[in-house]
Each structure stands twice: as structure tokens, then as C-alpha cells.
One Martini backbone bead per residue (centre of mass of N, CA, C, O) as a GRO file, in nm:
protein
  317
    1MET     BB    1  -1.671  -1.176  -0.312
    2PRO     BB    2  -1.378  -1.158  -0.184
    3GLU     BB    3  -1.049  -1.078  -0.229
    4TYR     BB    4  -0.708  -1.223  -0.204
    5GLY     BB    5  -0.401  -1.074  -0.112
    6TYR     BB    6  -0.064  -0.967  -0.147
    7PHE     BB    7   0.179  -0.780   0.053
    8LEU     BB    8   0.443  -0.607  -0.058
    9SER     BB    9   0.759  -0.525   0.108
   10CYS     BB   10   0.993  -0.271   0.043
   11GLU     BB   11   1.111  -0.233   0.341
   12GLU     BB   12   1.208  -0.561   0.386
   13PHE     BB   13   1.269  -0.615   0.069
   14GLY     BB   14   1.411  -0.712  -0.204
   15PRO     BB   15   1.361  -0.774  -0.531
   16ALA     BB   16   1.398  -1.085  -0.539
   17ASP     BB   17   1.210  -1.149  -0.300
   18LEU     BB   18   0.952  -1.020  -0.414
   19VAL     BB   19   0.927  -1.202  -0.662
   20GLU     BB   20   0.914  -1.470  -0.506
   21GLN     BB   21   0.663  -1.399  -0.339
   22ALA     BB   22   0.475  -1.369  -0.580
   23ARG     BB   23   0.492  -1.659  -0.670
   24MET     BB   24   0.392  -1.785  -0.403
   25ALA     BB   25   0.120  -1.643  -0.400
   26GLU     BB   26   0.006  -1.768  -0.655
   27GLN     BB   27   0.043  -2.068  -0.563
   28ALA     BB   28  -0.143  -2.025  -0.294
   29GLY     BB   29  -0.410  -1.833  -0.411
   30PHE     BB   30  -0.360  -1.560  -0.468
   31THR     BB   31  -0.517  -1.275  -0.673
   32ALA     BB   32  -0.316  -1.041  -0.565
   33LEU     BB   33  -0.120  -0.726  -0.560
   34TRP     BB   34   0.073  -0.549  -0.339
   35ILE     BB   35   0.288  -0.241  -0.330
   36SER     BB   36   0.518  -0.056  -0.195
   37ASP     BB   37   0.618   0.311  -0.177
   38HIS     BB   38   0.959   0.384  -0.112
   39PHE     BB   39   1.258   0.540   0.004
   40HIS     BB   40   1.218   0.449   0.297
   41PRO     BB   41   1.225   0.298   0.566
   42TRP     BB   42   1.114   0.302   0.894
   43ASN     BB   43   1.375   0.125   0.954
   44ASP     BB   44   1.676  -0.043   0.972
   45ALA     BB   45   1.564  -0.333   1.020
   46GLN     BB   46   1.428  -0.360   0.751
   47GLY     BB   47   1.655  -0.255   0.512
   48GLN     BB   48   1.475  -0.143   0.265
   49SER     BB   49   1.416   0.033  -0.084
   50PRO     BB   50   1.306  -0.013  -0.363
   51PHE     BB   51   1.217   0.061  -0.681
   52VAL     BB   52   0.902   0.001  -0.768
   53TRP     BB   53   0.906   0.011  -1.087
   54SER     BB   54   1.113  -0.212  -1.125
   55VAL     BB   55   0.958  -0.437  -0.980
   56ILE     BB   56   0.706  -0.433  -1.160
   57GLY     BB   57   0.850  -0.526  -1.413
   58ALA     BB   58   0.921  -0.804  -1.297
   59LEU     BB   59   0.632  -0.895  -1.218
   60SER     BB   60   0.510  -0.895  -1.509
   61GLU     BB   61   0.690  -1.165  -1.574
   62ALA     BB   62   0.636  -1.362  -1.314
   63VAL     BB   63   0.323  -1.286  -1.315
   64SER     BB   64  -0.059  -1.276  -1.343
   65LEU     BB   65  -0.120  -1.065  -1.143
   66PRO     BB   66  -0.247  -0.815  -1.002
   67ILE     BB   67  -0.133  -0.466  -0.959
   68GLU     BB   68  -0.060  -0.245  -0.669
   69THR     BB   69  -0.015   0.046  -0.525
   70ALA     BB   70   0.062   0.078  -0.147
   71VAL     BB   71   0.142   0.382  -0.182
   72THR     BB   72   0.145   0.655  -0.392
   73CYS     BB   73   0.316   0.976  -0.410
   74PRO     BB   74   0.224   1.240  -0.658
   75THR     BB   75   0.358   1.540  -0.522
   76VAL     BB   76   0.680   1.563  -0.430
   77ARG     BB   77   0.906   1.357  -0.513
   78THR     BB   78   0.693   1.306  -0.757
   79HIS     BB   79   0.575   1.393  -1.038
   80PRO     BB   80   0.277   1.330  -1.191
   81ALA     BB   81   0.392   1.289  -1.478
   82VAL     BB   82   0.585   1.058  -1.398
   83VAL     BB   83   0.378   0.868  -1.270
   84ALA     BB   84   0.210   0.837  -1.524
   85GLN     BB   85   0.425   0.695  -1.690
   86ALA     BB   86   0.473   0.456  -1.500
   87ALA     BB   87   0.177   0.354  -1.493
   88ALA     BB   88   0.133   0.312  -1.795
   89THR     BB   89   0.361   0.107  -1.835
   90SER     BB   90   0.255  -0.099  -1.628
   91ALA     BB   91  -0.012  -0.153  -1.779
   92VAL     BB   92   0.116  -0.261  -2.036
   93MET     BB   93   0.292  -0.493  -1.907
   94THR     BB   94   0.005  -0.617  -1.765
   95ASN     BB   95  -0.246  -0.595  -1.948
   96GLY     BB   96  -0.429  -0.415  -1.733
   97ARG     BB   97  -0.324  -0.514  -1.418
   98PHE     BB   98  -0.314  -0.204  -1.322
   99ARG     BB   99  -0.304  -0.008  -1.022
  100LEU     BB  100  -0.330   0.321  -0.872
  101GLY     BB  101  -0.214   0.392  -0.562
  102VAL     BB  102  -0.298   0.677  -0.356
  103GLY     BB  103  -0.146   0.947  -0.154
  104SER     BB  104  -0.027   1.201   0.077
  105GLY     BB  105   0.190   1.087   0.257
  106GLU     BB  106   0.536   1.101   0.383
  107ALA     BB  107   0.812   1.248   0.506
  108LEU     BB  108   1.005   1.006   0.491
  109ASN     BB  109   0.987   1.029   0.155
  110GLU     BB  110   0.920   1.348   0.060
  111HIS     BB  111   1.160   1.546   0.193
  112ILE     BB  112   1.441   1.485   0.034
  113LEU     BB  113   1.448   1.768  -0.149
  114GLY     BB  114   1.389   2.015   0.081
  115GLY     BB  115   1.111   2.076   0.113
  116PRO     BB  116   0.818   2.127   0.223
  117TRP     BB  117   0.575   2.002   0.462
  118PRO     BB  118   0.263   1.988   0.431
  119PRO     BB  119  -0.032   2.003   0.527
  120ALA     BB  120  -0.297   1.800   0.492
  121HIS     BB  121  -0.485   1.988   0.320
  122VAL     BB  122  -0.270   2.042   0.102
  123ARG     BB  123  -0.210   1.751   0.019
  124LEU     BB  124  -0.498   1.703  -0.091
  125GLU     BB  125  -0.489   1.918  -0.308
  126MET     BB  126  -0.246   1.799  -0.458
  127LEU     BB  127  -0.373   1.524  -0.518
  128GLU     BB  128  -0.608   1.619  -0.692
  129GLU     BB  129  -0.436   1.756  -0.908
  130ALA     BB  130  -0.264   1.511  -0.983
  131ILE     BB  131  -0.501   1.341  -1.090
  132GLN     BB  132  -0.578   1.526  -1.318
  133VAL     BB  133  -0.312   1.508  -1.471
  134MET     BB  134  -0.299   1.198  -1.510
  135ARG     BB  135  -0.567   1.160  -1.663
  136ARG     BB  136  -0.488   1.329  -1.907
  137LEU     BB  137  -0.236   1.158  -1.985
  138PHE     BB  138  -0.386   0.877  -2.029
  139THR     BB  139  -0.502   0.964  -2.319
  140GLY     BB  140  -0.241   1.063  -2.509
  141GLU     BB  141  -0.249   1.357  -2.489
  142GLU     BB  142  -0.175   1.676  -2.498
  143VAL     BB  143  -0.039   1.857  -2.208
  144SER     BB  144  -0.151   2.156  -2.039
  145HIS     BB  145  -0.069   2.286  -1.704
  146TYR     BB  146  -0.194   2.556  -1.474
  147GLY     BB  147  -0.159   2.541  -1.141
  148THR     BB  148  -0.120   2.564  -0.806
  149HIS     BB  149   0.114   2.309  -0.802
  150TYR     BB  150   0.120   2.254  -1.126
  151THR     BB  151   0.331   2.210  -1.419
  152VAL     BB  152   0.246   2.153  -1.770
  153GLU     BB  153   0.428   2.104  -2.088
  154ASN     BB  154   0.380   1.938  -2.365
  155ALA     BB  155   0.254   1.659  -2.265
  156ARG     BB  156   0.314   1.310  -2.377
  157LEU     BB  157   0.189   0.985  -2.390
  158TYR     BB  158   0.282   0.705  -2.592
  159THR     BB  159   0.256   0.493  -2.352
  160VAL     BB  160  -0.059   0.334  -2.344
  161PRO     BB  161  -0.335   0.207  -2.250
  162ASP     BB  162  -0.650   0.130  -2.352
  163GLU     BB  163  -0.704   0.200  -2.051
  164PRO     BB  164  -0.722   0.376  -1.797
  165VAL     BB  165  -0.581   0.413  -1.504
  166PRO     BB  166  -0.667   0.324  -1.209
  167ILE     BB  167  -0.759   0.530  -0.916
  168ASP     BB  168  -0.673   0.486  -0.586
  169ILE     BB  169  -0.767   0.608  -0.258
  170SER     BB  170  -0.626   0.699   0.036
  171GLY     BB  171  -0.792   0.664   0.372
  172PHE     BB  172  -0.813   0.758   0.745
  173GLY     BB  173  -1.020   0.991   0.700
  174PRO     BB  174  -1.282   1.194   0.611
  175LYS     BB  175  -1.134   1.371   0.394
  176ALA     BB  176  -1.000   1.146   0.227
  177THR     BB  177  -1.261   0.986   0.181
  178ALA     BB  178  -1.408   1.210   0.027
  179LEU     BB  179  -1.211   1.218  -0.207
  180ALA     BB  180  -1.243   0.925  -0.295
  181SER     BB  181  -1.555   0.944  -0.352
  182ARG     BB  182  -1.527   1.180  -0.571
  183VAL     BB  183  -1.239   1.077  -0.755
  184GLY     BB  184  -1.226   0.778  -0.729
  185ASP     BB  185  -1.197   0.425  -0.832
  186GLY     BB  186  -1.119   0.388  -0.526
  187TYR     BB  187  -1.055   0.239  -0.194
  188ILE     BB  188  -0.814   0.289   0.079
  189THR     BB  189  -0.761   0.092   0.382
  190MET     BB  190  -0.630  -0.040   0.717
  191MET     BB  191  -0.923  -0.069   0.839
  192PRO     BB  192  -1.219  -0.248   0.957
  193GLU     BB  193  -1.425   0.017   0.883
  194GLU     BB  194  -1.749   0.059   0.810
  195PRO     BB  195  -1.792   0.373   0.814
  196MET     BB  196  -1.587   0.432   0.583
  197VAL     BB  197  -1.726   0.270   0.368
  198GLU     BB  198  -1.995   0.422   0.381
  199GLN     BB  199  -1.885   0.699   0.310
  200PHE     BB  200  -1.782   0.625   0.034
  201ARG     BB  201  -2.048   0.519  -0.092
  202LYS     BB  202  -2.237   0.771  -0.018
  203GLY     BB  203  -2.025   0.999  -0.144
  204GLY     BB  204  -1.981   0.830  -0.455
  205GLY     BB  205  -1.856   0.532  -0.474
  206GLY     BB  206  -2.041   0.301  -0.440
  207SER     BB  207  -1.923   0.009  -0.622
  208LYS     BB  208  -1.650   0.063  -0.573
  209PRO     BB  209  -1.356  -0.042  -0.471
  210VAL     BB  210  -1.256  -0.190  -0.156
  211SER     BB  211  -0.941  -0.170   0.017
  212GLY     BB  212  -0.736  -0.384   0.233
  213GLY     BB  213  -0.489  -0.414   0.509
  214THR     BB  214  -0.254  -0.651   0.669
  215LYS     BB  215  -0.055  -0.769   0.942
  216VAL     BB  216   0.151  -1.056   1.002
  217CYS     BB  217   0.294  -1.341   1.217
  218TYR     BB  218   0.403  -1.625   1.130
  219GLY     BB  219   0.439  -1.900   1.376
  220ALA     BB  220   0.506  -2.146   1.609
  221ASP     BB  221   0.618  -1.900   1.784
  222ARG     BB  222   0.454  -1.651   1.924
  223GLU     BB  223   0.672  -1.487   2.082
  224GLU     BB  224   0.864  -1.460   1.843
  225ALA     BB  225   0.665  -1.303   1.668
  226VAL     BB  226   0.635  -1.063   1.852
  227ARG     BB  227   0.936  -0.980   1.841
  228THR     BB  228   0.945  -0.934   1.537
  229VAL     BB  229   0.743  -0.704   1.523
  230ARG     BB  230   0.886  -0.512   1.725
  231ARG     BB  231   1.151  -0.492   1.554
  232LEU     BB  232   1.023  -0.418   1.255
  233TRP     BB  233   0.694  -0.287   1.329
  234PRO     BB  234   0.632  -0.047   1.546
  235ASN     BB  235   0.510   0.187   1.368
  236GLN     BB  236   0.208   0.066   1.342
  237LEU     BB  237   0.160   0.158   1.672
  238LEU     BB  238   0.159   0.448   1.628
  239PRO     BB  239   0.018   0.740   1.696
  240GLY     BB  240  -0.135   0.935   1.487
  241GLU     BB  241   0.083   1.156   1.283
  242MET     BB  242   0.373   1.035   1.285
  243GLY     BB  243   0.376   0.881   1.008
  244GLN     BB  244   0.366   1.172   0.845
  245ILE     BB  245   0.607   1.367   1.001
  246LEU     BB  246   0.840   1.192   1.016
  247PRO     BB  247   1.165   1.202   0.840
  248THR     BB  248   1.312   0.942   0.976
  249PRO     BB  249   1.410   0.639   1.086
  250SER     BB  250   1.534   0.743   1.357
  251HIS     BB  251   1.269   0.857   1.470
  252PHE     BB  252   1.124   0.584   1.491
  253GLU     BB  253   1.336   0.453   1.678
  254GLN     BB  254   1.290   0.648   1.922
  255LEU     BB  255   0.975   0.533   1.953
  256ALA     BB  256   0.978   0.220   1.985
  257PRO     BB  257   0.968   0.188   2.309
  258LEU     BB  258   0.651   0.248   2.318
  259VAL     BB  259   0.641  -0.041   2.205
  260THR     BB  260   0.500  -0.325   2.319
  261GLU     BB  261   0.439  -0.654   2.341
  262GLU     BB  262   0.145  -0.618   2.428
  263MET     BB  263   0.059  -0.447   2.187
  264VAL     BB  264   0.114  -0.663   1.980
  265ARG     BB  265  -0.077  -0.886   2.089
  266GLU     BB  266  -0.342  -0.697   2.060
  267ASN     BB  267  -0.281  -0.595   1.728
  268THR     BB  268  -0.139  -0.873   1.628
  269VAL     BB  269  -0.105  -1.144   1.435
  270CYS     BB  270   0.035  -1.429   1.607
  271GLY     BB  271   0.123  -1.722   1.468
  272ASP     BB  272  -0.080  -2.054   1.427
  273ASP     BB  273  -0.376  -1.953   1.448
  274VAL     BB  274  -0.621  -1.992   1.234
  275ASP     BB  275  -0.858  -1.826   1.353
  276GLU     BB  276  -0.706  -1.555   1.372
  277HIS     BB  277  -0.647  -1.518   1.072
  278VAL     BB  278  -0.936  -1.537   0.970
  279ALA     BB  279  -1.058  -1.305   1.143
  280ALA     BB  280  -0.888  -1.071   1.032
  281LEU     BB  281  -1.005  -1.094   0.736
  282LYS     BB  282  -1.312  -1.110   0.797
  283ALA     BB  283  -1.343  -0.821   0.903
  284PHE     BB  284  -1.331  -0.696   0.622
  285ALA     BB  285  -1.564  -0.844   0.492
  286ASP     BB  286  -1.781  -0.745   0.705
  287ALA     BB  287  -1.715  -0.428   0.621
  288GLY     BB  288  -1.713  -0.437   0.280
  289PHE     BB  289  -1.477  -0.558   0.139
  290ASP     BB  290  -1.327  -0.659  -0.175
  291ARG     BB  291  -1.014  -0.625  -0.088
  292ILE     BB  292  -0.760  -0.839   0.066
  293TYR     BB  293  -0.451  -0.783   0.236
  294VAL     BB  294  -0.145  -0.965   0.318
  295ASN     BB  295   0.135  -0.954   0.553
  296GLN     BB  296   0.451  -1.090   0.616
  297ILE     BB  297   0.646  -1.089   0.890
  298GLY     BB  298   0.947  -1.174   0.803
  299PRO     BB  299   1.131  -1.470   0.692
  300ASP     BB  300   0.872  -1.680   0.686
  301GLN     BB  301   0.739  -1.714   0.391
  302ARG     BB  302   0.693  -2.012   0.320
  303GLY     BB  303   0.530  -2.084   0.570
  304PHE     BB  304   0.303  -1.888   0.518
  305PHE     BB  305   0.207  -1.995   0.239
  306ASP     BB  306   0.143  -2.281   0.336
  307PHE     BB  307  -0.063  -2.199   0.554
  308TYR     BB  308  -0.262  -2.047   0.365
  309ARG     BB  309  -0.312  -2.268   0.151
  310THR     BB  310  -0.414  -2.500   0.367
  311LYS     BB  311  -0.579  -2.317   0.618
  312VAL     BB  312  -0.694  -2.024   0.537
  313LEU     BB  313  -0.816  -1.974   0.252
  314PRO     BB  314  -1.035  -2.212   0.265
  315GLN     BB  315  -1.202  -2.034   0.507
  316LEU     BB  316  -1.276  -1.810   0.323
  317PRO     BB  317  -1.530  -1.617   0.167
   0.00000   0.00000   0.00000
């Protein structure tokens, strides 16, 4: 049976709010946490972007739930050796309840140091090499690595968990999914698409965990919820590669008028219809996902958790 977790949004909430949401998630019956890793929010209306590793430290003391980044880009903004140290420490602090979700990243977060933003195939090459570096460091042995994209000299992590940190790979297309199936400890994707799950499993992923996530906006007034989604998260409905190549929040704001309220109604669960919320999560379960995470858009977090605790989670498989 699938597990159901809560997806903490670092783009929309500050550290204290995220920790409180994690507590409410555990009390509501969610069994795991995802947390996003951003330098910028997608737009100024979201308005936050705390350093994820600091928040994970606080979460490790606040709750007993497993925690995973969804997702970290260990290739451009942050060197994989540094990500490895952060992930290893997180795993120690959570007594082995931490997984490292990784992906090829977005220019929004990764271009800030002024370097080039590589094309997708190069970013996947960088990601694979970064994973190799991190796995060697997780052993606690001294590592020197002279690769195509990264150099590491005489690096050793002294604080490491008893077992290496599992690395799950995010993929939204066949090439990234193939990488996940070949070298990942699990697979992450954001749409309940059974063919992608099948590609991962048949390509070498086997029975390794497949995780997915979705955003909803609970509220008694459905139209108000639609407006909240359009104001805060229009970026999730932009097509194609724009999410990966646009460099600043202001660029996403320029495209926000392309997202209409009708698009939100058709593509995002809004309001308090229990059946709609259940169906959205059940779609992932039916597609073969093992772990399903949901994020509440907007300020009514307590209402959301009460709603899911009493009406939604009890109906899920």
C-alpha cells in the first residue's frame, strides 16, 4: 500500500512555518515529509526561500517523520562534495530517516553564481557524475576524483550515517527516467503517469520506491481557492521547458498572465470536495507509486490538515 506524505514548500513559507506544518502533518497522520530546495521562489508572491539544510536540522528535532529533499540540484549552485556533507549530516541527525532527492535543476536557482546554464543532456551528465562523487564520500573514506565536470581532492566526510544516504532521482522525461532507473535508489516524478513508472521499473529500477507529488488548495470557497492558486503558483501550469530555463522570479511573473483561472480549475484540485482530493492522490496509487506527497497552497494550513486528517486520509488506499 502507498504511503502518504506532506510536501513542505520552501518557496512559500519561512522556517518557523515549515516546522509547524511538519508538526501538523505528523499529527494529521501523514507518514513522511518532502521539502523543496530553492535559492529563489518562483515569483515574489510566494515570497520565501530559506536554506533547506538549516530547516532540515530543525525538522529533525521537531518530528519523527522521514524527510527527503524534493529536489536538490547537486551540480551548479552547490558542489556535490558539499551536498554530500549536508546530506550525510541530515541522515545522522534523523537517525537514518533522510533520503536525498536530486534533479538536474532550474536556472532560477542555479545560475546565480554567473556561470553558464548547460543544456539538458549536459546537466544529466553532470548529475550522474555528482551522484558518483557523493556515493564515494558517503563511505567515509578519503576521496580524490578528477572527472569531466568535478574535481575533488583528499576529501573525507567524518560524520556519516551507518548506511549510505539513499539517492532518488527526479525525472519528467525518458532520458532522466532512464538515468533514475540505471543509477538511482528510487525515482521521483510529479505526474501520475504509469508509463514513466513502467519505464523506471523495467529499465533497472525494479522494486525501488517511486515517489510523486501534487499541489492542492483546500478551502470552503472553491473560487477563492482558484484565485489563490493563480496568484501564488501559476508557474506550475506553464508549458515546456520554461520552468528549467527562465532565470529569475520576474521572468515567471511576466508569463503568469498566460495562466487563466479556467486552466487552474481544470488542472488543480481546489475547494473542499472530498472526492476530488481523494481522486487526485488515488491517481498516483493507481499508477504504481509507492509514496505520494501533497502540498497545500495558501495560508489555510490548519484547515487543510484538519480536512485531510478527518476526511481524506481515511479514504485513501
